mmCIF file of C-alpha atoms in Angstrom:
data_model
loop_
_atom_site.group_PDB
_atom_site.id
_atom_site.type_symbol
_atom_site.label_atom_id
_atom_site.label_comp_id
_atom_site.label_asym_id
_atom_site.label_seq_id
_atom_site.Cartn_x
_atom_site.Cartn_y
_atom_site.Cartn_z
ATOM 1 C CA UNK A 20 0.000 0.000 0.000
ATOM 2 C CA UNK A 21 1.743 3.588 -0.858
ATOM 3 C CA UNK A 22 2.245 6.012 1.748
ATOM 4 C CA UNK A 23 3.332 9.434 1.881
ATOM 5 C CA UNK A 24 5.293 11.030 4.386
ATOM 6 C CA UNK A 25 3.366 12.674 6.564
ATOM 7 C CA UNK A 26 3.799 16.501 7.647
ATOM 8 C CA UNK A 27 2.152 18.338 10.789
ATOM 9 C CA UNK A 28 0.059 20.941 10.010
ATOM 10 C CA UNK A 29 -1.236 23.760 12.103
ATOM 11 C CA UNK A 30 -4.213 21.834 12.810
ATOM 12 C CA UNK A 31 -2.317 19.066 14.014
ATOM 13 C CA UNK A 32 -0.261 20.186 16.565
ATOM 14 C CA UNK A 33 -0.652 18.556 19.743
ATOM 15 C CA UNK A 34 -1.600 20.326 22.572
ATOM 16 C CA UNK A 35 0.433 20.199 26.132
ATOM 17 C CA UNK A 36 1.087 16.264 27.291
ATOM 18 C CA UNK A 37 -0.275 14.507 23.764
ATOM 19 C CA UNK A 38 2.258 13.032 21.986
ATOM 20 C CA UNK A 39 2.325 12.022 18.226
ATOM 21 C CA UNK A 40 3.661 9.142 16.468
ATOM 22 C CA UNK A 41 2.663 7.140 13.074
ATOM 23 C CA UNK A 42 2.026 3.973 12.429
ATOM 24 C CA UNK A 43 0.153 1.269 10.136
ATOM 25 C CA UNK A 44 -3.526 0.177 12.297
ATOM 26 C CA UNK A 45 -5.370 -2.374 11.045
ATOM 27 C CA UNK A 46 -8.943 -0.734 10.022
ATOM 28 C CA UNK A 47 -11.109 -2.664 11.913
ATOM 29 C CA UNK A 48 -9.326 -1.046 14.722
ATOM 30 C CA UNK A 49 -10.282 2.513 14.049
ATOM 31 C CA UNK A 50 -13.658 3.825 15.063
ATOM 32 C CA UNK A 51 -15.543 6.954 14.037
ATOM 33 C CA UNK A 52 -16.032 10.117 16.337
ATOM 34 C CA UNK A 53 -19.603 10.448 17.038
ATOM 35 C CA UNK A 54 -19.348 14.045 17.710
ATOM 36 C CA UNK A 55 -17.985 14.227 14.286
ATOM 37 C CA UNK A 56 -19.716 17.519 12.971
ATOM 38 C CA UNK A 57 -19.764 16.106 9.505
ATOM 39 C CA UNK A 58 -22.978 13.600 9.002
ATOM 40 C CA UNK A 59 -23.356 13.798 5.160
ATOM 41 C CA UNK A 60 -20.684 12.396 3.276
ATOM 42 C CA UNK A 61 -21.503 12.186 -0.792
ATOM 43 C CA UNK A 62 -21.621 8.652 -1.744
ATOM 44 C CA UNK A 63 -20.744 9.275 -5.107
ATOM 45 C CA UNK A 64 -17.234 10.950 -3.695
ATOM 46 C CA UNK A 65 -16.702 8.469 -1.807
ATOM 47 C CA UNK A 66 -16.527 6.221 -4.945
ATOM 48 C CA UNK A 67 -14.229 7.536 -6.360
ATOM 49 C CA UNK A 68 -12.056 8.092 -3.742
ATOM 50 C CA UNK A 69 -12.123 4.718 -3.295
ATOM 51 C CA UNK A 70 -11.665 3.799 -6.837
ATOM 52 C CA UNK A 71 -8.033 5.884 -6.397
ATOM 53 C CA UNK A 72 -7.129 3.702 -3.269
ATOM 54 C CA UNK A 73 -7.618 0.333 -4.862
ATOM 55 C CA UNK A 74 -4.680 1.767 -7.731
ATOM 56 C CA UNK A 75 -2.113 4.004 -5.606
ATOM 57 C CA UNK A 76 -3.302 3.120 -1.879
ATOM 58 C CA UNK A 77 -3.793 6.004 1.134
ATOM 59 C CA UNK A 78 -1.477 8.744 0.034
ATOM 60 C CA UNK A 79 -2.447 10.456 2.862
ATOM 61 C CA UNK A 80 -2.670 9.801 6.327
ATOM 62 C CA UNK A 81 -5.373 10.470 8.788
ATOM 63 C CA UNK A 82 -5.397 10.893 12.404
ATOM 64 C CA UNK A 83 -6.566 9.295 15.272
ATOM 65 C CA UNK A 84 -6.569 9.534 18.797
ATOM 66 C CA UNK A 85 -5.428 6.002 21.020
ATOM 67 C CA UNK A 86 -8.086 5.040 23.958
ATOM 68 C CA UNK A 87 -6.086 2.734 26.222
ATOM 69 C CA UNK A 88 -9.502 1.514 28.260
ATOM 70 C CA UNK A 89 -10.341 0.027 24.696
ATOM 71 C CA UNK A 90 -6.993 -0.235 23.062
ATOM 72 C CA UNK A 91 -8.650 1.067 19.691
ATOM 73 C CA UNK A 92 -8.552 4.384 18.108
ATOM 74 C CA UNK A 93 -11.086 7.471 17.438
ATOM 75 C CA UNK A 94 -10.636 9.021 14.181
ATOM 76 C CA UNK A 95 -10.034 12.685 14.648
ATOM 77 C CA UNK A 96 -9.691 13.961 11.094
ATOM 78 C CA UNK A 97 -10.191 11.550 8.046
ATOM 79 C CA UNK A 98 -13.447 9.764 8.298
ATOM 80 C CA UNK A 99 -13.994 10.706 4.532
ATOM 81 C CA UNK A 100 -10.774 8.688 3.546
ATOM 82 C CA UNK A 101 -11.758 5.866 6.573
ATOM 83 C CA UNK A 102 -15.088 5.322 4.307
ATOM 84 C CA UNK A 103 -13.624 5.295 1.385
ATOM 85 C CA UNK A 104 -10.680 2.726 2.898
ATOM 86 C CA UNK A 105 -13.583 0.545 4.003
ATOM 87 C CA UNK A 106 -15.369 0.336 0.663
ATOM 88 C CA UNK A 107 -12.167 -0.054 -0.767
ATOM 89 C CA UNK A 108 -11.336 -3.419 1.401
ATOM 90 C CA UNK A 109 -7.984 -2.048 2.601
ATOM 91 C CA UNK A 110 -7.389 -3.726 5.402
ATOM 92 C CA UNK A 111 -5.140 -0.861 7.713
ATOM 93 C CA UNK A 112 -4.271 2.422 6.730
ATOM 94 C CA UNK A 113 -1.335 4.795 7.546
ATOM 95 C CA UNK A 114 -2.167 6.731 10.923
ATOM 96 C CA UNK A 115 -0.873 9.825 12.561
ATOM 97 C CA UNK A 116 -1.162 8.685 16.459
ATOM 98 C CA UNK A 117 -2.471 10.988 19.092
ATOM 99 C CA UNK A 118 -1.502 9.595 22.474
ATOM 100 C CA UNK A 119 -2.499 11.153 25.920
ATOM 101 C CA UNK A 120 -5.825 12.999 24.573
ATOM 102 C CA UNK A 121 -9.073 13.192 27.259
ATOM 103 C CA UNK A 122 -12.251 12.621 26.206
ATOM 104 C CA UNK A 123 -14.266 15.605 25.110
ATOM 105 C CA UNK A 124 -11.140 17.584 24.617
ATOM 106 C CA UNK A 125 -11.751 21.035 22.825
ATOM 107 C CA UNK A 126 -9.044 21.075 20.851
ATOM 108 C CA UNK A 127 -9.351 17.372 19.177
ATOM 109 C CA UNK A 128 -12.926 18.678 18.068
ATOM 110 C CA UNK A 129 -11.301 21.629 16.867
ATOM 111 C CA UNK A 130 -8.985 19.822 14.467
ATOM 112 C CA UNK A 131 -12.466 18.170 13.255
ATOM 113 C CA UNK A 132 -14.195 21.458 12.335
ATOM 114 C CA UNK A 133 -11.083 23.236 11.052
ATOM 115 C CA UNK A 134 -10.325 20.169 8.637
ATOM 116 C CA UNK A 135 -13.997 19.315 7.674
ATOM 117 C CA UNK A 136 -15.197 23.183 7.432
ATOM 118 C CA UNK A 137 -15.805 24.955 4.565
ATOM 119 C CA UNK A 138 -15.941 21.489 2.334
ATOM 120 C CA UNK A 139 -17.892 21.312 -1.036
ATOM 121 C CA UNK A 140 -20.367 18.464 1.223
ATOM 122 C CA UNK A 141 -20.462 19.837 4.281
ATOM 123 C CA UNK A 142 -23.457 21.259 5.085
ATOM 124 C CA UNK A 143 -24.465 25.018 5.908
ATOM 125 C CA UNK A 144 -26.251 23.781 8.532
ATOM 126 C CA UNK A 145 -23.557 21.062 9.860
ATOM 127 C CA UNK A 146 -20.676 24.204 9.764
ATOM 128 C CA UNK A 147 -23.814 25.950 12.258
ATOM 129 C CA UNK A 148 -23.938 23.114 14.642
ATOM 130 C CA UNK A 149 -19.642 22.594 14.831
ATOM 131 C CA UNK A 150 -19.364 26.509 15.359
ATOM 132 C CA UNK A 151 -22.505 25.913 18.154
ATOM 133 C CA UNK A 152 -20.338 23.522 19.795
ATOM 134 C CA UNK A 153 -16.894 24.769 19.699
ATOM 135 C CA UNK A 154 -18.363 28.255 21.700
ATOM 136 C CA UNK A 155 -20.023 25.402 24.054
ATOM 137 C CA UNK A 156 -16.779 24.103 24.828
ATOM 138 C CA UNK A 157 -15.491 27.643 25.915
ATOM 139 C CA UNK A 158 -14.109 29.373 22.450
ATOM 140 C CA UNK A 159 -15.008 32.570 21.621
ATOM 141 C CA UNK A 160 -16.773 33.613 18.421
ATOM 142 C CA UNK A 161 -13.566 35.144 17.164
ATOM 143 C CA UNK A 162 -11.556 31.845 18.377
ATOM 144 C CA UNK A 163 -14.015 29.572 16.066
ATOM 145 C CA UNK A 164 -13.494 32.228 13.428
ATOM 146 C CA UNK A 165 -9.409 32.245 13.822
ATOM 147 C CA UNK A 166 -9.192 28.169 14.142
ATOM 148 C CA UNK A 167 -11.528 27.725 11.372
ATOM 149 C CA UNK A 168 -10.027 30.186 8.828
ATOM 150 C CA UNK A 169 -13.335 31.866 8.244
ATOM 151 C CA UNK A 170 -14.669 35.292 8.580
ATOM 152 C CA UNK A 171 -16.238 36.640 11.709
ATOM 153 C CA UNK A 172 -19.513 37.321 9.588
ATOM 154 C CA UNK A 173 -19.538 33.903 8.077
ATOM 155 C CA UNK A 174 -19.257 32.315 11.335
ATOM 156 C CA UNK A 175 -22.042 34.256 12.900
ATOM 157 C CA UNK A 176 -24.178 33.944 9.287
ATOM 158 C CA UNK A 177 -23.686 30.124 10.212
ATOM 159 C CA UNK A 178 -24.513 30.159 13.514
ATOM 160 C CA UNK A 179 -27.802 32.097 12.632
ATOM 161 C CA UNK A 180 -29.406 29.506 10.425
ATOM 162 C CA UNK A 181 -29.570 27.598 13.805
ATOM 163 C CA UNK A 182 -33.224 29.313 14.268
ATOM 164 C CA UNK A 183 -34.394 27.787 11.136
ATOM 165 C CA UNK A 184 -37.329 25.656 12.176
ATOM 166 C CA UNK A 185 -37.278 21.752 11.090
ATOM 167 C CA UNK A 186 -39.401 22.562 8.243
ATOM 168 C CA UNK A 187 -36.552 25.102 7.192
ATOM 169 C CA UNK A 188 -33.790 22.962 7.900
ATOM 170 C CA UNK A 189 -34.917 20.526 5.629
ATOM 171 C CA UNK A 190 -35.816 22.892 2.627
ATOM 172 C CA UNK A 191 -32.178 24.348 2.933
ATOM 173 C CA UNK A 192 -30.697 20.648 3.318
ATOM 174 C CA UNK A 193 -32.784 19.542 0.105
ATOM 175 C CA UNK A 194 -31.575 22.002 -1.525
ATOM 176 C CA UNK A 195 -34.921 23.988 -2.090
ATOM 177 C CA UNK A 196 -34.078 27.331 -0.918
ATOM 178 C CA UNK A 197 -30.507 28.368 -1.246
ATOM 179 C CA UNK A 198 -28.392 29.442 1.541
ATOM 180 C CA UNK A 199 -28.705 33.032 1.506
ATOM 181 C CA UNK A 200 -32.157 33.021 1.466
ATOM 182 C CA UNK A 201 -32.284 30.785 4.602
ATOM 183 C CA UNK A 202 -30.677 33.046 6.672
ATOM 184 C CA UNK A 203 -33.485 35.604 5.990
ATOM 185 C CA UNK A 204 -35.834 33.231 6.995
ATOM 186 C CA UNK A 205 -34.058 32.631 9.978
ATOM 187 C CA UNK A 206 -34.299 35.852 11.062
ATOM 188 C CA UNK A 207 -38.514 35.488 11.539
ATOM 189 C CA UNK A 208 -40.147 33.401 13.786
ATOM 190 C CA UNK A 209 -40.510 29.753 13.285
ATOM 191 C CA UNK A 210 -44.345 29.652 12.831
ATOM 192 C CA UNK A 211 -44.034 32.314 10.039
ATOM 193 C CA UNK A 212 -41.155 30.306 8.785
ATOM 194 C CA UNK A 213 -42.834 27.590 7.803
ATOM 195 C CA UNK A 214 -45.643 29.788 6.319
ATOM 196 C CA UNK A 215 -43.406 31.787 4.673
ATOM 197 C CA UNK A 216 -42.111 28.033 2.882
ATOM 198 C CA UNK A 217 -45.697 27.317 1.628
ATOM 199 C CA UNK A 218 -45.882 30.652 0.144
ATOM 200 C CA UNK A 219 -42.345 30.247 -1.391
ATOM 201 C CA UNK A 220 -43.306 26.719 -2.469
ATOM 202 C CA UNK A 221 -46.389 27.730 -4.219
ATOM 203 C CA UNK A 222 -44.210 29.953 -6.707
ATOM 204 C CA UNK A 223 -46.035 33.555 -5.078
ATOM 205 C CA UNK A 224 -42.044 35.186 -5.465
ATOM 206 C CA UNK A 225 -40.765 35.559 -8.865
ATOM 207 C CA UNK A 226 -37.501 36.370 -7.667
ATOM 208 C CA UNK A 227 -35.515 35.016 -4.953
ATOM 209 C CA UNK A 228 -34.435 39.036 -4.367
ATOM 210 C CA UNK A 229 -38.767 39.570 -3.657
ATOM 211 C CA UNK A 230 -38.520 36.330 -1.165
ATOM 212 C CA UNK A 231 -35.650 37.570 0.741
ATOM 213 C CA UNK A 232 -37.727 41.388 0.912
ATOM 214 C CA UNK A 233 -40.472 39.732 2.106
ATOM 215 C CA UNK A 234 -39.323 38.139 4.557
ATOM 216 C CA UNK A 235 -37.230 41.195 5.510
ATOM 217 C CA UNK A 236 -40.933 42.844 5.505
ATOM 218 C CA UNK A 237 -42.069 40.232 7.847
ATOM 219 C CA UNK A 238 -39.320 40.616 10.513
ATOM 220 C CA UNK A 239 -40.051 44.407 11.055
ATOM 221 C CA UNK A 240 -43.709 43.705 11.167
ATOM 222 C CA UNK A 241 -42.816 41.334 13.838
ATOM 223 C CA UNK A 242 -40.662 43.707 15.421
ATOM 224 C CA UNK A 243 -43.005 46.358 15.005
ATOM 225 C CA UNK A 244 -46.013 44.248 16.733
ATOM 226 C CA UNK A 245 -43.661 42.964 19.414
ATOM 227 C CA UNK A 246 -42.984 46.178 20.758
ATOM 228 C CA UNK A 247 -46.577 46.779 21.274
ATOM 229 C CA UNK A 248 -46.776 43.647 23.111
ATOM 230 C CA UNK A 249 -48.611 41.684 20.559
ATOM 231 C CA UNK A 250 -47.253 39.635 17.738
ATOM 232 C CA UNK A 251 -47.445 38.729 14.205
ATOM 233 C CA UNK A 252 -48.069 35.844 12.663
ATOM 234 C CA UNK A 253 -48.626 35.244 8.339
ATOM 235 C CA UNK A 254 -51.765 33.772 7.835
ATOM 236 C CA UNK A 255 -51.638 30.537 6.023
ATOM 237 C CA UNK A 256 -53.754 31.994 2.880
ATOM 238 C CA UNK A 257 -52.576 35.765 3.668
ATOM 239 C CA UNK A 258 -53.327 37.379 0.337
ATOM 240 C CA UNK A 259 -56.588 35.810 -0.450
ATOM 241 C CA UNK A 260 -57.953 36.330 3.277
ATOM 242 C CA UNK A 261 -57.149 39.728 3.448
ATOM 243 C CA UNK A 262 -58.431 40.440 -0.339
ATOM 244 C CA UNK A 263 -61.926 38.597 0.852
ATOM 245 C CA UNK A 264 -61.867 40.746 4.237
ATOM 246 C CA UNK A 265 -61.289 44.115 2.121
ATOM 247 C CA UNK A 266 -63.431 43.133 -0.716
ATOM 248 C CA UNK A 267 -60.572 43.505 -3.063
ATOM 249 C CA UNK A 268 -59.974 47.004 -2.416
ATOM 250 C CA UNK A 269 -56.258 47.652 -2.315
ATOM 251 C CA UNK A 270 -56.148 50.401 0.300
ATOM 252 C CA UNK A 271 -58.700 48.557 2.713
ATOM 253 C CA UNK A 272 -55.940 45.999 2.326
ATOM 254 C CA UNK A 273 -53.057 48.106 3.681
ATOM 255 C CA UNK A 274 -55.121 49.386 6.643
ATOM 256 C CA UNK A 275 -55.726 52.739 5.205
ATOM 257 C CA UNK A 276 -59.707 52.917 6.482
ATOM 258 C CA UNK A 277 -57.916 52.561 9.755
ATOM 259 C CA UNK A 278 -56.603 55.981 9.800
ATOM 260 C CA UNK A 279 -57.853 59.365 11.032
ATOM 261 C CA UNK A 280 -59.374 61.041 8.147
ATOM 262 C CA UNK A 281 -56.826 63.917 7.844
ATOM 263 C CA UNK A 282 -54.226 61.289 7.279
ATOM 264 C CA UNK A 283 -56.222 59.502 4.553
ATOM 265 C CA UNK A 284 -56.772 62.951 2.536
ATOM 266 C CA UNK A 285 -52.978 63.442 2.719
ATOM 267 C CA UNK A 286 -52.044 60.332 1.589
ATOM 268 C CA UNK A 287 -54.784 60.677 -1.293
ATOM 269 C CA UNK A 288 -53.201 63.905 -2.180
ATOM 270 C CA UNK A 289 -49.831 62.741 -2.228
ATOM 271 C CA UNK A 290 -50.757 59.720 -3.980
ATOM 272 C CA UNK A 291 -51.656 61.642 -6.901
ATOM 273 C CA UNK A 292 -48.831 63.943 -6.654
ATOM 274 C CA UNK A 293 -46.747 60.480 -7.268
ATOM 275 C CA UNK A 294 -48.819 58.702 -9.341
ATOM 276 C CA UNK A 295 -48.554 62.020 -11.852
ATOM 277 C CA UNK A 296 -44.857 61.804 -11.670
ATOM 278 C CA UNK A 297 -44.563 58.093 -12.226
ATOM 279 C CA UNK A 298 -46.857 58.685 -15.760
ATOM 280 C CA UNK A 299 -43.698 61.169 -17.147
ATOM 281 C CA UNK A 300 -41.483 58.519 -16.717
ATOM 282 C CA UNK A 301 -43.334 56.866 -19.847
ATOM 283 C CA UNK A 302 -41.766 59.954 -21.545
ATOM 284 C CA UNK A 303 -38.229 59.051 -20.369
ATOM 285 C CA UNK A 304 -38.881 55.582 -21.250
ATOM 286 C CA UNK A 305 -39.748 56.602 -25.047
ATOM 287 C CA UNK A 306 -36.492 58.465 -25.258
ATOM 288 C CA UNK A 307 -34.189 55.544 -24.274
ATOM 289 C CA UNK A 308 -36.272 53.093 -26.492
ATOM 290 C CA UNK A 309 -35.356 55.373 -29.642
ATOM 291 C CA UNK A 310 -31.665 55.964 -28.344
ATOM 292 C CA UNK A 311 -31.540 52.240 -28.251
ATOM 293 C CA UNK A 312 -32.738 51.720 -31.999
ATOM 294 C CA UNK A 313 -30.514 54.315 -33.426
ATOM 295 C CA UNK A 314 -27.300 53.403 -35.500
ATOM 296 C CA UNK A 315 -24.167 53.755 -33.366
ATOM 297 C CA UNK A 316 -22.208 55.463 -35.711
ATOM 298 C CA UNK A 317 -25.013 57.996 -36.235
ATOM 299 C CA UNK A 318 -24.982 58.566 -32.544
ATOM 300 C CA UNK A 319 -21.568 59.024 -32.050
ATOM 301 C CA UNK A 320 -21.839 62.045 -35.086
ATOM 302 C CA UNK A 321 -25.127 63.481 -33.144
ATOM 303 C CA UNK A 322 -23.756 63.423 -29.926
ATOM 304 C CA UNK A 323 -19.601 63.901 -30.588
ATOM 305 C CA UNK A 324 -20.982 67.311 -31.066
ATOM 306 C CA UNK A 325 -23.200 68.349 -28.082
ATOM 307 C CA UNK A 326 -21.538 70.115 -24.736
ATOM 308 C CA UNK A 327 -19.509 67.341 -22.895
ATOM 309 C CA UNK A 328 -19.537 64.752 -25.866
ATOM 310 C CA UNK A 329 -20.423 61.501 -25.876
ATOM 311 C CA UNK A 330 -19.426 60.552 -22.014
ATOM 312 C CA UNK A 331 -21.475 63.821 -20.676
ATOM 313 C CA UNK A 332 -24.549 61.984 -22.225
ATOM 314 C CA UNK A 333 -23.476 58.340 -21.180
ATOM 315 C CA UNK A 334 -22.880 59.550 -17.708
ATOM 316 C CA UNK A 335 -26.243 61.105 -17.662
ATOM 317 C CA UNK A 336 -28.001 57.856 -18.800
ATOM 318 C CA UNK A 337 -25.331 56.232 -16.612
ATOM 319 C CA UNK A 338 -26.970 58.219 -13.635
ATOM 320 C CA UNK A 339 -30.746 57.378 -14.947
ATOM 321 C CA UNK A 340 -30.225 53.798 -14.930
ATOM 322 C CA UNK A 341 -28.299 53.686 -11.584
ATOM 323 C CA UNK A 342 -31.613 55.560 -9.830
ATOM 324 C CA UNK A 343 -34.087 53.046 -11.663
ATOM 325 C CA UNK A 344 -32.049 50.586 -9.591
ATOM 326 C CA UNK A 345 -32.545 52.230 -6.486
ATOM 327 C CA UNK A 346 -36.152 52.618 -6.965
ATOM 328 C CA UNK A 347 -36.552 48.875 -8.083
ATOM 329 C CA UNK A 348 -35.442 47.730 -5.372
ATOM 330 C CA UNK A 349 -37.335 50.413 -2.850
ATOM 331 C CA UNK A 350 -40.460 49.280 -5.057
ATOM 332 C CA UNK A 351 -39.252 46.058 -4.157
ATOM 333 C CA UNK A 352 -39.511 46.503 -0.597
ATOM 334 C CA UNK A 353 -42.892 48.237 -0.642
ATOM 335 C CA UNK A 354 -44.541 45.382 -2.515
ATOM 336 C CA UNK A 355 -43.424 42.913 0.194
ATOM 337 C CA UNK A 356 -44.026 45.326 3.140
ATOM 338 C CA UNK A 357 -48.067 45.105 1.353
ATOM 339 C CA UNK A 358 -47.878 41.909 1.108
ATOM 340 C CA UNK A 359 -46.794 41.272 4.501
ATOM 341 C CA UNK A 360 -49.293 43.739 5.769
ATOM 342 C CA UNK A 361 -52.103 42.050 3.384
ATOM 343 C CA UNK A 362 -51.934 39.052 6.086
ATOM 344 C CA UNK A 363 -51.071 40.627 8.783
ATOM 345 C CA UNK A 364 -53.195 39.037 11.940
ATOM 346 C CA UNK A 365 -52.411 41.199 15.258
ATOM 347 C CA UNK A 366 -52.873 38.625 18.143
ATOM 348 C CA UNK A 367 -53.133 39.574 21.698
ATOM 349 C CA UNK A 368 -50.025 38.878 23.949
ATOM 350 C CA UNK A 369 -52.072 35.962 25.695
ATOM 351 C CA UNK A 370 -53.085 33.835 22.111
ATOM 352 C CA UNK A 371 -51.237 31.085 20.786
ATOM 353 C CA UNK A 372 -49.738 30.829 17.336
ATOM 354 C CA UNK A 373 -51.787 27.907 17.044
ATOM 355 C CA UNK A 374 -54.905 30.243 17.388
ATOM 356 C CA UNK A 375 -54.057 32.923 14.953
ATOM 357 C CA UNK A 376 -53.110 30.091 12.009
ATOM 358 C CA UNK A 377 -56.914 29.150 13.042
ATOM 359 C CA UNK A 378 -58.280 33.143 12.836
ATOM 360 C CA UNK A 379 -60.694 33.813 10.304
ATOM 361 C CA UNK A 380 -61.038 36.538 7.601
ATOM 362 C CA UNK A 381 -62.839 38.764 9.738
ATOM 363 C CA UNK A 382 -59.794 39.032 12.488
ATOM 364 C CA UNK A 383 -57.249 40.188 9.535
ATOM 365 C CA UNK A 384 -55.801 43.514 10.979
ATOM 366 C CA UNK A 385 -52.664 45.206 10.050
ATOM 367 C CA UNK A 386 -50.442 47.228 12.109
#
């Protein structure tokens, strides 16, 4: 079986009283870590790692920590290469020995996370749970970030989508909502976590930018309602309840028959005032269609000419599209914050969450 020579790494310096040595074990000697924060291991991988063991052998060793009361060995980094070994029907592998290590030691489970971290398989949510556990054994956010070679934020990002509820866990593990949107949803409250998922399921965001604003949406609402010591829960159909409540009437949907009448008559007034400025922008829209038709050659004569050239006028288009941005995205925002606000149900400090999934049309009220 080939070998390499093996080398020490940072990770795999001993600590005080453990001492190192390397050695051939037989494989049926070697045991797993159960607190080994990796669970998923791909199987195709695996395959193929093993596939390159059966022609060349272990070219790399793994570690292991010695347990005298059994006289067998804990893998502390490797398991991926122990798995393949094993379907490979190697018989021992090439071991770096760690001799004198105590159960439960923080540092052995450090070498785990700092190897297996970061790792094409390893899960978001597995990186969470070995960060969760490293800070329970006495390290310090900015320890796990420092031992693990990661950022501060993506340490804490990690740590985060913790809160997702089951429901959420499994969507992200599946694969059905992509990391970065999970730790949005993480940020709201379980029960509207899993409502949010139907919603998402059911195709209601075209864009996985709307999703994340609505939930966004959602988390001030909650914050909002929780400081007036109620709270906020989606309702499971929230669009189509609060449409039936309002009778389809967009500003009965956002609350607006709610307010004193003085404020209604200003937002009527300014209302208009916007709505008359968002009808010249079909203006502005007409002049970029025909600059984008024209011949680029006869541009550049038109325009070579004019104060400031050619990049004067680019930089003013530049400076058009740059604010269309800005205002998709604020128009972004709004539509989930009415959304949100469509299926809004305000429940008293005493209700359950089980109670307001239950309310009917008629208790729809938004903040």
């Amino acid at each position: 079986m080939a070998t390499s020579t093996a080398t020490t790494t940072a990770a795999e310096k001993p600590a005080d009283g453990v001492k190192l040595s390397q050695k051939s074990i037989p494989i049926d000697r070697i045991d797993r870590d159960p607190d080994q924060p990796r669970q998923h291991f791909d199987q195709d991988s695996l395959n193929e790692l093993a596939a390159s063991m059966r022609k060349v052998g272990q070219l790399q060793p793994i570690s292991v920590r010695y347990i005298p009361a059994t006289r067998r060995y804990t893998i502390v980094m490797g398991e991926r290469r122990w798995r393949a070994a094993q379907i490979a029907e190697l018989t021992e592998m090439h071991c770096l020995v760690m001799h004198g290590v105590k159960d439960n030691d923080p540092s052995t489970f450090a070498r785990a996370v700092a190897e297996n971290v970061g790792r094409v398989d390893m899960t978001p949510l597995e990186e969470g749970k070995a960060f969760r556990r490293l800070m329970d054994l006495g390290y310090t956010m900015e320890d796990v970030a420092t031992v693990c070679g990661k950022s501060l934020n993506f340490v804490e990002l990690r740590l985060d989508l913790l809160k997702l509820s089951p429901s959420a866990q499994e969507a992200l593990l599946k694969g059905h909502i992509p990391v970065g949107l999970a730790w949005y949803v993480a940020c709201i409250s379980q029960d509207n976590q899993d409502r949010f998922l139907a919603r998402f399921a059911r195709g209601e965001f075209a864009t996985i930018r709307d999703a994340e604003a609505f939930t966004q949406a959602c988390r001030r609402a909650e914050e909002a309602q929780a400081s007036q010591g109620s709270f906020f829960v989606l309702a499971k159909d929230a669009v189509e309840a609060a449409q039936a409540a309002a009778g389809g009437h967009q500003g009965d949907l956002l609350g607006e028959l709610d307010l004193p009448q003085g404020e209604r008559e200003r937002l009527a007034a300014d209302r208009r005032q916007l709505l008359g400025k968002i009808e010249r922008l079909g203006a502005a829209g007409a002049i970029l269609a025909e600059i984008a038709t024209m011949d680029p050659a006869e541009l550049a004569m038109l325009l070579a000419g004019a104060p400031g050239g050619l990049p004067a006028q680019r930089m003013r288009i530049d400076h058009l599209k740059d604010q269309a941005a800005k205002a998709v995205t604020t128009l972004r925002q709004a539509s989930a914050a009415a959304a949100v606000r469509a299926g809004a149900l305000r429940i008293a400090p005493d209700a359950t969450a089980d109670t307001a999934a239950a309310a009917t049309a008629d208790a729809v009220a938004v903040a």
